[in-house]
CSV table of C-alpha atoms in Angstrom, one decimal:
chain,number,residue,atom,x,y,z
E,1,MET,CA,-151.4,-36.0,180.4
E,2,SER,CA,-149.6,-36.3,184.1
E,3,ASP,CA,-146.3,-38.1,182.2
E,4,MET,CA,-146.0,-34.7,180.5
E,5,LYS,CA,-142.9,-32.3,181.4
E,6,VAL,CA,-143.4,-29.1,182.5
E,7,LEU,CA,-141.4,-26.0,180.7
E,8,GLY,CA,-141.3,-22.4,182.0
E,9,SER,CA,-141.5,-19.2,180.4
E,10,GLU,CA,-137.9,-19.8,179.2
E,11,GLU,CA,-135.6,-23.1,178.8
E,12,TRP,CA,-132.2,-23.8,177.7
E,13,CYS,CA,-132.0,-25.6,173.9
E,14,ARG,CA,-129.3,-27.1,172.4
E,15,PHE,CA,-128.5,-28.2,168.8
E,16,ASP,CA,-126.0,-30.8,168.2
E,17,ASP,CA,-126.4,-30.9,164.5
E,18,LEU,CA,-126.2,-27.2,164.2
E,19,GLY,CA,-123.2,-27.0,166.5
E,20,ILE,CA,-124.9,-25.2,169.4
E,21,PRO,CA,-124.1,-26.1,172.6
E,22,ALA,CA,-126.6,-24.1,174.4
E,23,ILE,CA,-129.4,-21.2,173.4
E,24,LYS,CA,-131.9,-19.5,175.9
E,25,ALA,CA,-135.7,-19.9,173.9
E,26,ARG,CA,-138.6,-17.9,174.9
E,27,VAL,CA,-141.5,-20.8,175.3
E,28,ASP,CA,-144.4,-19.0,173.1
E,29,SER,CA,-147.2,-21.5,172.9
E,30,GLY,CA,-149.2,-18.4,171.0
E,31,ALA,CA,-146.2,-19.0,168.3
E,32,LYS,CA,-147.0,-22.1,165.8
E,33,THR,CA,-143.5,-22.6,164.4
E,34,SER,CA,-140.1,-22.3,166.4
E,35,SER,CA,-137.6,-19.7,165.1
E,36,ILE,CA,-134.0,-18.8,165.8
E,37,GLN,CA,-131.9,-15.9,164.9
E,38,ALA,CA,-129.8,-16.1,162.3
E,39,SER,CA,-128.0,-13.7,159.8
E,40,LYS,CA,-125.9,-14.0,156.7
E,41,ILE,CA,-128.8,-16.0,155.4
E,42,LYS,CA,-127.6,-18.2,151.8
E,43,VAL,CA,-129.6,-20.9,149.8
E,44,PHE,CA,-127.4,-23.3,147.9
E,45,ASN,CA,-127.7,-26.6,145.9
E,46,LYS,CA,-126.2,-29.7,147.9
E,47,GLY,CA,-126.6,-32.4,144.9
E,48,LEU,CA,-130.4,-32.1,144.3
E,49,GLU,CA,-131.4,-30.4,147.4
E,50,GLU,CA,-131.5,-27.1,148.4
E,51,TRP,CA,-129.5,-26.1,151.6
E,52,VAL,CA,-129.2,-23.0,153.5
E,53,ARG,CA,-126.5,-21.9,155.5
E,54,PHE,CA,-126.5,-19.4,157.9
E,55,GLU,CA,-124.6,-17.7,160.9
E,56,VAL,CA,-126.5,-17.7,164.8
E,57,ASN,CA,-124.9,-15.2,167.5
E,58,PRO,CA,-126.3,-17.7,170.2
E,59,VAL,CA,-125.6,-15.7,173.3
E,60,GLN,CA,-127.4,-12.3,173.8
E,61,ASP,CA,-125.6,-9.0,173.7
E,62,ASN,CA,-122.8,-10.8,172.5
E,63,ARG,CA,-122.1,-10.8,168.9
E,64,SER,CA,-118.1,-11.9,169.2
E,65,ILE,CA,-119.7,-15.5,168.9
E,66,GLY,CA,-120.9,-16.3,165.4
E,67,ILE,CA,-121.5,-20.0,165.0
E,68,LEU,CA,-121.8,-20.8,161.0
E,69,CYS,CA,-124.5,-23.6,160.6
E,70,GLN,CA,-126.0,-25.5,157.4
E,71,ALA,CA,-129.2,-27.6,156.7
E,72,LYS,CA,-131.5,-28.6,154.3
E,73,LEU,CA,-134.0,-26.1,153.7
E,74,VAL,CA,-137.6,-27.8,154.0
E,75,ASP,CA,-139.9,-24.6,153.6
E,76,VAL,CA,-139.8,-21.2,152.4
E,77,ARG,CA,-143.1,-19.4,154.9
E,78,ASN,CA,-144.3,-16.3,154.9
E,79,VAL,CA,-144.4,-15.2,158.7
E,80,LYS,CA,-146.3,-12.3,159.9
E,81,SER,CA,-144.1,-10.3,162.6
E,82,SER,CA,-145.9,-8.7,166.3
E,83,ALA,CA,-146.3,-5.7,164.2
E,84,GLY,CA,-148.3,-7.3,161.3
E,85,ILE,CA,-145.6,-7.0,159.0
E,86,GLY,CA,-145.4,-10.3,156.6
E,87,GLU,CA,-141.8,-11.6,155.6
E,88,GLU,CA,-140.5,-15.1,153.9
E,89,ARG,CA,-138.3,-17.4,156.4
E,90,PRO,CA,-136.5,-20.2,155.4
E,91,VAL,CA,-137.5,-23.3,157.7
E,92,ILE,CA,-135.2,-26.5,158.7
E,93,ARG,CA,-135.7,-29.0,160.1
E,94,THR,CA,-133.1,-30.6,163.0
E,95,LYS,CA,-132.8,-32.5,166.5
E,96,VAL,CA,-133.3,-30.1,169.6
E,97,ASN,CA,-132.0,-31.3,172.9
E,98,ILE,CA,-134.0,-30.1,175.8
E,99,ALA,CA,-132.3,-31.9,179.3
E,100,GLY,CA,-131.5,-34.7,177.4
E,101,ASN,CA,-134.9,-35.0,175.6
E,102,VAL,CA,-133.9,-35.3,171.7
E,103,PHE,CA,-136.5,-34.8,169.4
E,104,GLU,CA,-137.0,-32.8,165.7
E,105,ILE,CA,-138.5,-29.6,165.1
E,106,ASP,CA,-138.9,-27.3,162.7
E,107,LEU,CA,-137.0,-23.5,162.7
E,108,THR,CA,-137.7,-20.9,161.4
E,109,LEU,CA,-134.6,-18.2,160.6
E,110,ALA,CA,-135.3,-15.1,161.6
E,111,ASN,CA,-133.8,-11.9,162.4
E,112,ARG,CA,-134.0,-11.7,165.9
E,113,ASP,CA,-131.2,-9.6,166.6
E,114,THR,CA,-133.2,-7.0,168.4
E,115,MET,CA,-135.3,-9.3,170.4
E,116,GLU,CA,-134.8,-10.2,173.9
E,117,TYR,CA,-134.3,-14.2,173.4
E,118,ARG,CA,-131.9,-15.6,170.5
E,119,MET,CA,-134.8,-18.6,169.9
E,120,LEU,CA,-138.3,-19.1,170.1
E,121,LEU,CA,-139.9,-22.3,171.0
E,122,GLY,CA,-143.6,-22.8,169.4
E,123,ARG,CA,-146.3,-25.1,170.6
E,124,GLU,CA,-145.4,-27.1,167.5
E,125,ALA,CA,-142.8,-28.7,169.2
E,126,MET,CA,-144.4,-28.6,172.6
E,127,ASN,CA,-147.6,-30.4,171.6
E,128,GLY,CA,-147.6,-34.2,173.2
E,129,ARG,CA,-144.7,-33.4,174.8
E,130,TYR,CA,-144.6,-30.6,177.6
E,131,LEU,CA,-146.8,-28.6,179.3
E,132,VAL,CA,-146.2,-25.3,179.8
E,133,ASP,CA,-146.4,-22.9,183.0
E,134,PRO,CA,-145.5,-19.1,182.2
E,135,SER,CA,-144.9,-18.4,185.9
E,136,GLN,CA,-141.8,-20.4,186.5
E,137,SER,CA,-138.5,-20.4,184.2
E,138,PHE,CA,-135.8,-22.8,183.5
E,139,LEU,CA,-137.8,-25.9,184.6
E,140,GLN,CA,-135.9,-28.6,182.8
E,141,GLY,CA,-132.4,-26.7,184.3
E,142,ASP,CA,-130.4,-23.8,184.3
E,143,ILE,CA,-127.2,-22.9,183.1
E,144,THR,CA,-124.7,-20.2,185.0
E,145,ASP,CA,-123.0,-17.6,183.4
E,146,ASP,CA,-119.5,-19.4,184.4
E,147,GLU,CA,-121.4,-22.8,182.6
E,148,LEU,CA,-121.9,-20.8,179.6
E,149,GLU,CA,-119.0,-19.0,178.7
E,150,GLU,CA,-117.2,-22.7,179.5
E,151,LYS,CA,-119.8,-24.1,177.1
E,152,TYR,CA,-118.2,-21.3,174.5
E,153,LYS,CA,-115.0,-21.2,175.3
E,154,PRO,CA,-113.6,-23.4,171.7
E,155,TYR,CA,-115.8,-20.0,170.1
E,156,THR,CA,-114.0,-17.6,171.6
E,157,THR,CA,-110.7,-16.9,170.1
E,158,GLU,CA,-108.3,-13.9,171.7
E,159,LYS,CA,-109.1,-10.3,170.0
E,160,LYS,CA,-106.0,-8.2,168.1
E,161,GLY,CA,-107.6,-5.6,166.9
E,162,LEU,CA,-108.6,-2.0,166.6
E,163,ARG,CA,-109.0,0.1,170.0
E,164,ILE,CA,-112.0,2.5,169.6
E,165,GLY,CA,-113.7,4.9,171.6
E,166,LEU,CA,-117.2,5.4,171.6
E,167,LEU,CA,-117.7,9.1,172.6
E,168,ALA,CA,-121.6,9.3,174.3
E,169,SER,CA,-123.6,9.7,177.2
E,170,ASN,CA,-125.6,6.4,177.6
E,171,PRO,CA,-124.5,3.3,177.5
E,172,ASN,CA,-127.7,1.7,177.8
E,173,LEU,CA,-128.7,3.1,174.5
E,174,TYR,CA,-129.9,0.3,172.1
E,175,SER,CA,-127.3,2.3,169.2
E,176,ASN,CA,-124.4,2.3,171.4
E,177,LYS,CA,-124.8,-1.1,172.8
E,178,ARG,CA,-125.0,-2.6,168.8
E,179,ILE,CA,-121.7,-0.5,167.9
E,180,ILE,CA,-119.9,-1.9,170.7
E,181,GLU,CA,-121.3,-5.8,170.1
E,182,ALA,CA,-120.3,-5.0,166.3
E,183,GLY,CA,-117.1,-3.9,167.3
E,184,GLU,CA,-116.3,-6.8,169.3
E,185,MET,CA,-117.5,-9.1,166.6
E,186,ARG,CA,-115.2,-7.8,164.2
E,187,GLY,CA,-112.3,-9.0,167.3
E,188,HIS,CA,-111.8,-4.9,168.3
E,189,LYS,CA,-111.9,-3.7,171.6
E,190,VAL,CA,-114.5,-1.1,171.8
E,191,VAL,CA,-114.4,1.5,175.1
E,192,PHE,CA,-117.5,3.7,176.5
E,193,LEU,CA,-116.3,6.8,176.9
E,194,ASN,CA,-118.7,9.0,178.5
E,195,VAL,CA,-118.2,12.9,177.1
E,196,GLU,CA,-118.8,14.6,180.4
E,197,HIS,CA,-116.6,12.2,182.2
E,198,VAL,CA,-113.6,13.2,179.7
E,199,TYR,CA,-111.3,16.0,180.0
E,200,MET,CA,-108.2,17.7,178.2
E,201,LYS,CA,-105.2,19.0,178.7
E,202,LEU,CA,-103.9,21.8,176.0
E,203,ASP,CA,-100.3,22.0,176.1
E,204,ALA,CA,-97.9,22.2,172.7
E,205,ALA,CA,-95.6,20.1,173.6
E,206,THR,CA,-97.6,17.3,175.6
E,207,PRO,CA,-101.6,17.5,174.6
E,208,GLU,CA,-103.5,15.4,176.7
E,209,ILE,CA,-107.2,13.8,177.0
E,210,ARG,CA,-107.6,12.1,180.4
E,211,TYR,CA,-110.9,10.5,181.7
E,212,ARG,CA,-112.0,10.6,185.4
E,213,GLY,CA,-109.9,9.2,187.7
E,214,GLY,CA,-106.8,10.5,186.0
E,215,ASN,CA,-106.5,8.0,183.2
E,216,ILE,CA,-104.9,9.4,179.9
E,217,LEU,CA,-106.4,8.0,176.9
E,218,ASP,CA,-103.4,8.0,174.2
E,219,LYS,CA,-104.0,4.2,172.6
E,220,PHE,CA,-107.1,4.8,170.5
E,221,ASP,CA,-107.3,4.4,167.1
E,222,ALA,CA,-110.3,5.5,166.5
E,223,VAL,CA,-113.1,7.4,168.2
E,224,ILE,CA,-117.0,6.8,167.0
E,225,PRO,CA,-118.6,10.2,168.2
E,226,ARG,CA,-122.8,9.7,169.5
E,227,ILE,CA,-123.2,13.2,170.9
E,228,LYS,CA,-126.5,14.3,171.8
E,229,PRO,CA,-127.4,18.0,171.1
E,230,ALA,CA,-127.4,19.4,174.7
E,231,VAL,CA,-123.5,18.7,175.2
E,232,THR,CA,-122.5,19.6,171.0
E,233,PHE,CA,-120.2,22.4,172.0
E,234,TYR,CA,-117.8,20.4,174.4
E,235,GLY,CA,-118.3,17.0,172.5
E,236,CYS,CA,-117.0,18.6,169.6
E,237,ALA,CA,-114.1,20.5,171.4
E,238,LEU,CA,-112.7,16.5,172.8
E,239,LEU,CA,-113.1,15.3,169.2
E,240,ARG,CA,-110.4,17.9,168.1
E,241,GLN,CA,-108.3,16.7,170.6
E,242,PHE,CA,-108.8,13.3,169.8
E,243,ASP,CA,-107.8,14.6,166.0
E,244,THR,CA,-104.9,16.7,167.1
E,245,LEU,CA,-103.5,13.3,169.0
E,246,GLY,CA,-104.0,11.4,165.6
E,247,VAL,CA,-107.0,10.0,166.4
E,248,TYR,CA,-109.5,9.0,163.9
E,249,CYS,CA,-113.1,10.3,164.2
E,250,LEU,CA,-116.1,8.6,162.5
E,251,ASN,CA,-117.6,12.1,161.9
E,252,SER,CA,-115.3,15.2,162.8
E,253,ALA,CA,-115.9,18.1,164.8
E,254,ASP,CA,-116.4,20.3,162.2
E,255,SER,CA,-119.2,18.1,160.5
E,256,ILE,CA,-121.2,17.7,163.4
E,257,GLY,CA,-120.8,21.5,164.1
E,258,ARG,CA,-122.0,22.9,161.1
E,259,SER,CA,-124.7,19.9,160.6
E,260,ARG,CA,-126.2,20.8,163.9
E,261,ASP,CA,-126.6,24.5,162.8
E,262,LYS,CA,-129.6,24.3,161.0
E,263,LEU,CA,-129.6,28.2,159.7
E,264,PHE,CA,-125.9,27.5,158.2
E,265,ALA,CA,-127.2,24.3,157.1
E,266,SER,CA,-130.1,25.4,154.9
E,267,GLN,CA,-127.4,28.2,153.7
E,268,LEU,CA,-125.3,25.5,152.5
E,269,PHE,CA,-128.0,23.3,151.2
E,270,SER,CA,-129.2,26.4,149.2
E,271,LYS,CA,-125.5,27.2,147.7
E,272,ASN,CA,-125.0,23.6,147.3
E,273,ASP,CA,-128.0,23.3,145.1
E,274,ILE,CA,-129.6,21.1,147.0
E,275,HIS,CA,-133.5,21.3,147.1
E,276,ILE,CA,-135.3,22.1,150.8
E,277,PRO,CA,-138.8,23.4,151.2
E,278,THR,CA,-138.5,27.5,151.4
E,279,THR,CA,-137.0,28.5,154.3
E,280,GLY,CA,-137.2,31.8,156.0
E,281,PHE,CA,-135.4,33.5,159.1
E,282,ALA,CA,-135.6,36.9,160.5
E,283,LYS,CA,-134.2,38.5,163.8
E,284,SER,CA,-137.4,41.8,164.1
E,285,PRO,CA,-141.2,41.0,164.9
E,286,MET,CA,-141.6,43.6,162.0
E,287,ASP,CA,-140.9,41.5,159.8
E,288,THR,CA,-143.3,38.5,160.7
E,289,LYS,CA,-146.0,38.9,158.0
E,290,ASP,CA,-143.3,39.2,155.3
E,291,LEU,CA,-141.5,36.3,156.3
E,292,ILE,CA,-144.9,34.2,156.7
E,293,ARG,CA,-145.8,35.1,152.6
E,294,MET,CA,-142.3,34.2,151.4
E,295,VAL,CA,-142.7,30.6,152.4
E,296,SER,CA,-146.1,30.6,150.5
E,297,GLY,CA,-148.4,31.4,154.2
E,298,ALA,CA,-150.0,28.8,156.3
E,299,PRO,CA,-149.8,26.1,157.0
E,300,LEU,CA,-146.2,26.3,157.8
E,301,ILE,CA,-143.5,24.6,160.1
E,302,ILE,CA,-141.8,27.0,162.9
E,303,LYS,CA,-138.3,25.4,164.5
E,304,LEU,CA,-136.5,26.4,166.8
E,305,LEU,CA,-132.8,26.2,165.5
E,306,GLU,CA,-131.8,23.6,168.5
E,307,SER,CA,-134.9,21.8,167.8
E,308,THR,CA,-134.4,17.1,168.1
E,309,GLN,CA,-136.2,14.3,167.5
E,310,GLY,CA,-139.2,16.0,166.1
E,311,LYS,CA,-139.3,18.5,169.3
E,312,GLY,CA,-139.4,22.1,169.3
E,313,VAL,CA,-141.2,22.0,165.7
E,314,VAL,CA,-144.6,23.4,165.8
E,315,LEU,CA,-147.2,23.5,162.7
E,316,ALA,CA,-149.0,26.5,162.5
E,317,GLU,CA,-152.2,26.1,160.4
E,318,THR,CA,-153.2,29.9,160.0
E,319,ASN,CA,-151.3,33.3,159.3
E,320,LYS,CA,-152.6,34.6,162.5
E,321,ALA,CA,-151.8,30.9,164.6
E,322,ALA,CA,-148.4,31.7,162.5
E,323,GLU,CA,-147.5,34.7,163.5
E,324,SER,CA,-148.6,34.7,167.3
E,325,VAL,CA,-146.2,31.7,167.6
E,326,ILE,CA,-143.3,33.3,165.6
E,327,ASN,CA,-143.7,36.5,167.7
E,328,ALA,CA,-143.8,34.6,171.1
E,329,PHE,CA,-140.6,33.0,170.6
E,330,LYS,CA,-139.0,35.8,169.2
E,331,SER,CA,-139.9,37.6,172.9
E,332,VAL,CA,-137.9,35.1,174.3
E,333,GLN,CA,-134.9,36.0,172.1
E,334,THR,CA,-135.1,32.5,170.6
E,335,ASN,CA,-133.7,31.3,167.3
E,336,ILE,CA,-136.3,29.9,164.9
E,337,LEU,CA,-136.5,29.2,161.6
E,338,VAL,CA,-140.1,29.2,159.2
E,339,GLN,CA,-140.3,26.8,156.6
E,340,GLU,CA,-143.0,25.8,153.9
E,341,PHE,CA,-145.4,22.8,154.6
E,342,ILE,CA,-145.4,20.3,151.9
E,343,LYS,CA,-149.2,19.1,152.5
E,344,GLU,CA,-148.7,16.3,149.6
E,345,ALA,CA,-146.4,14.4,151.5
E,346,ASN,CA,-148.9,13.2,153.7
E,347,GLY,CA,-147.5,12.9,156.6
E,348,HIS,CA,-144.0,10.9,155.6
E,349,ASP,CA,-141.0,10.7,155.7
E,350,ILE,CA,-137.9,9.0,154.1
E,351,ARG,CA,-135.1,8.2,156.6
E,352,CYS,CA,-131.6,7.5,154.3
E,353,PHE,CA,-129.2,6.2,156.3
E,354,VAL,CA,-125.7,7.1,154.9
E,355,VAL,CA,-122.1,5.5,155.5
E,356,ASN,CA,-118.6,6.5,153.9
E,357,GLY,CA,-120.7,8.0,150.7
E,358,LYS,CA,-123.3,5.1,150.4
E,359,VAL,CA,-127.0,4.6,151.3
E,360,VAL,CA,-126.6,1.8,153.3
E,361,ALA,CA,-130.6,1.6,154.6
E,362,SER,CA,-133.5,3.5,153.7
E,363,MET,CA,-137.3,3.7,156.1
E,364,GLN,CA,-140.5,5.5,155.5
E,365,ARG,CA,-141.7,7.0,158.7
E,366,THR,CA,-145.5,7.9,158.9
E,367,ALA,CA,-147.0,10.5,161.4
E,368,GLN,CA,-149.2,9.2,163.5
E,369,LYS,CA,-153.4,10.1,163.3
E,370,GLY,CA,-153.2,13.8,164.4
E,371,GLU,CA,-149.9,14.3,164.2
E,372,PHE,CA,-147.3,15.9,161.2
E,373,ARG,CA,-144.1,14.7,162.7
E,374,ALA,CA,-143.1,11.6,161.2
E,375,ASN,CA,-140.5,11.0,164.0
E,376,ILE,CA,-140.1,7.3,165.7
E,377,HIS,CA,-139.5,9.5,168.9
E,378,GLN,CA,-142.7,11.5,168.2
E,379,GLY,CA,-144.8,8.0,167.7
E,380,GLY,CA,-144.2,7.7,164.2
E,381,ALA,CA,-144.3,4.3,162.4
E,382,ALA,CA,-141.4,2.8,160.0
E,383,SER,CA,-141.7,0.8,157.0
E,384,LYS,CA,-139.3,-0.4,154.4
E,385,VAL,CA,-139.3,1.6,151.2
E,386,LYS,CA,-137.2,1.3,147.9
E,387,ILE,CA,-136.4,5.0,147.0
E,388,THR,CA,-135.4,6.2,143.9
E,389,PRO,CA,-131.9,7.0,141.8
E,390,GLU,CA,-132.8,11.0,142.7
E,391,GLU,CA,-133.7,10.3,146.3
E,392,ARG,CA,-130.6,8.4,146.7
E,393,LYS,CA,-128.4,11.0,145.0
E,394,LEU,CA,-130.0,13.5,147.0
E,395,ALA,CA,-129.2,11.9,150.4
E,396,ILE,CA,-125.2,11.3,149.0
E,397,LYS,CA,-124.9,14.7,147.9
E,398,SER,CA,-126.3,16.1,151.4
E,399,ALA,CA,-123.9,14.2,153.9
E,400,LYS,CA,-121.1,14.9,151.4
E,401,VAL,CA,-121.8,18.5,151.7
E,402,PHE,CA,-120.8,18.4,155.5
E,403,ASN,CA,-118.1,15.7,154.9
E,404,LEU,CA,-120.1,13.1,157.1
E,405,ASP,CA,-118.5,9.8,157.1
E,406,VAL,CA,-121.9,8.7,158.9
E,407,ALA,CA,-125.4,10.4,158.3
E,408,GLY,CA,-129.1,9.9,159.0
E,409,VAL,CA,-130.5,12.2,156.0
E,410,ASP,CA,-134.3,13.0,156.1
E,411,LEU,CA,-136.0,13.5,152.9
E,412,ILE,CA,-139.6,14.2,152.0
E,413,ARG,CA,-141.4,13.6,148.4
E,414,SER,CA,-143.4,16.9,146.8
E,415,ASN,CA,-144.3,17.6,143.6
E,416,LYS,CA,-141.3,19.5,142.7
E,417,GLY,CA,-139.3,16.0,143.5
E,418,PRO,CA,-137.5,15.1,146.5
E,419,LEU,CA,-136.5,17.9,149.0
E,420,LEU,CA,-134.0,17.4,151.9
E,421,LEU,CA,-135.6,18.1,155.8
E,422,GLU,CA,-132.4,17.6,157.3
E,423,VAL,CA,-129.2,15.8,158.4
E,424,ASN,CA,-128.6,14.1,161.6
E,425,SER,CA,-124.7,13.7,162.5
E,426,SER,CA,-125.7,10.9,165.0
E,427,PRO,CA,-128.5,8.9,163.5
E,428,GLY,CA,-130.2,6.3,165.6
E,429,LEU,CA,-129.8,2.5,164.5
E,430,GLU,CA,-132.8,1.1,166.4
E,431,GLY,CA,-136.0,2.2,164.5
E,432,ILE,CA,-133.7,1.2,160.8
E,433,GLU,CA,-131.9,-1.6,162.0
E,434,ASN,CA,-135.8,-3.2,162.9
E,435,THR,CA,-137.4,-2.2,159.8
E,436,THR,CA,-134.5,-3.3,157.3
E,437,GLY,CA,-132.8,-6.3,158.9
E,438,LYS,CA,-129.5,-4.1,158.0
E,439,ASP,CA,-126.5,-4.3,160.1
E,440,ILE,CA,-125.6,-0.9,160.2
E,441,ALA,CA,-123.3,-1.1,163.2
E,442,ASN,CA,-121.4,-3.6,161.6
E,443,VAL,CA,-121.1,-1.1,158.0
E,444,MET,CA,-120.0,1.7,160.7
E,445,ILE,CA,-117.0,-0.5,162.0
E,446,GLU,CA,-116.0,-2.0,158.8
E,447,THR,CA,-116.3,1.4,157.3
E,448,ILE,CA,-113.3,2.5,160.5
E,449,GLU,CA,-111.0,-0.6,159.2
E,450,ARG,CA,-111.1,0.8,155.7
E,451,LYS,CA,-110.2,4.7,156.7
E,452,LEU,CA,-107.6,3.0,159.0
E,453,LYS,CA,-106.4,0.3,156.2
E,454,TYR,CA,-107.2,-2.3,159.1
E,455,LYS,CA,-106.9,-5.7,157.8
E,456,GLN,CA,-108.5,-8.7,159.9
């Protein structure tokens, strides 16, 4: 035992047979099998043997480096995630090098894009070889950022792609980081633009958009808007200015503005024969009782027109409670919608992610116990779901009504068939990418390429 080497909670590994010069691994004695981040997994035959081809992005937060690998397939195992969800993962056997100590290990190929580490070193690899001191890190040697950059220099090529602006408020949000990574992975320059640091010059001869410090933003091919509701008015004004300058916007100002106006949106849905829960709107408290009757009485949903992520949405379980809430909102001059409560949905809704007229991913969201809102931000849980052709058609049509290139379309299953709840013009990526394993950020960048007829 005393001769065994000691690992810290994280160590650097090398895989010569896979062409991976360095990958940071989390050392986890609680996991049986080691795993590595892998995408584009494809099983193929090599003679009489089954092999697997896959791509590894070995450096965290840098999708521009992708290494194509292939290895013999030795097994397919059903592995449960920390959330208890089982999935089948291919298993390969290859040599790992940890500080000069080389030995064979089994690796499951897993989607670890959202994990902090691109690799997990399990106890099968450590048994009889190492002890673990979880209070330490890199006991077998660390690699500096400069050394890592040097190791991956041969995999880094000069990029001459599009120049894309990401118009948002928080560069650290999962969705924004993923979009930047996906753009850079495809060879483009993606620049984060804080909405509130951008300003414009309105002039018929020389209109301009400038950034804090006076820099003129005149070299962008496209802009991806991720505008939070609080800055909708200003963000849309900036998008109109970008459009004036000939910059393609992935979701136009008009599309975003109309989708954010819940009342106008509901009217558009009715006009275009898109079925929604029965919805009412009134100005005067004198009409409250009839408004409640009009949507089939309590229980019913009361929504602020400016609500988002499930905030400003109330379930009134009795007519009396509904009257009190409605009149309280009206007394402070707040606009609200009153909506039929679909009891048979049982706390479930479906988020369809629509990009360029296609549903590229969908998930079912389930409200936590005692809650009626299934939004992830309200504690809802997400799971994969297979949508029906009718639901797919409804999602695509709903995004098209607003001419949105990117939309999160929320549906609910009722006794009358699928009903539309809402169309979100800046849908988050974290929940749906984690749940489905789909690279939606990449699909968004591909859409820009197609719109601008860009060829790599």
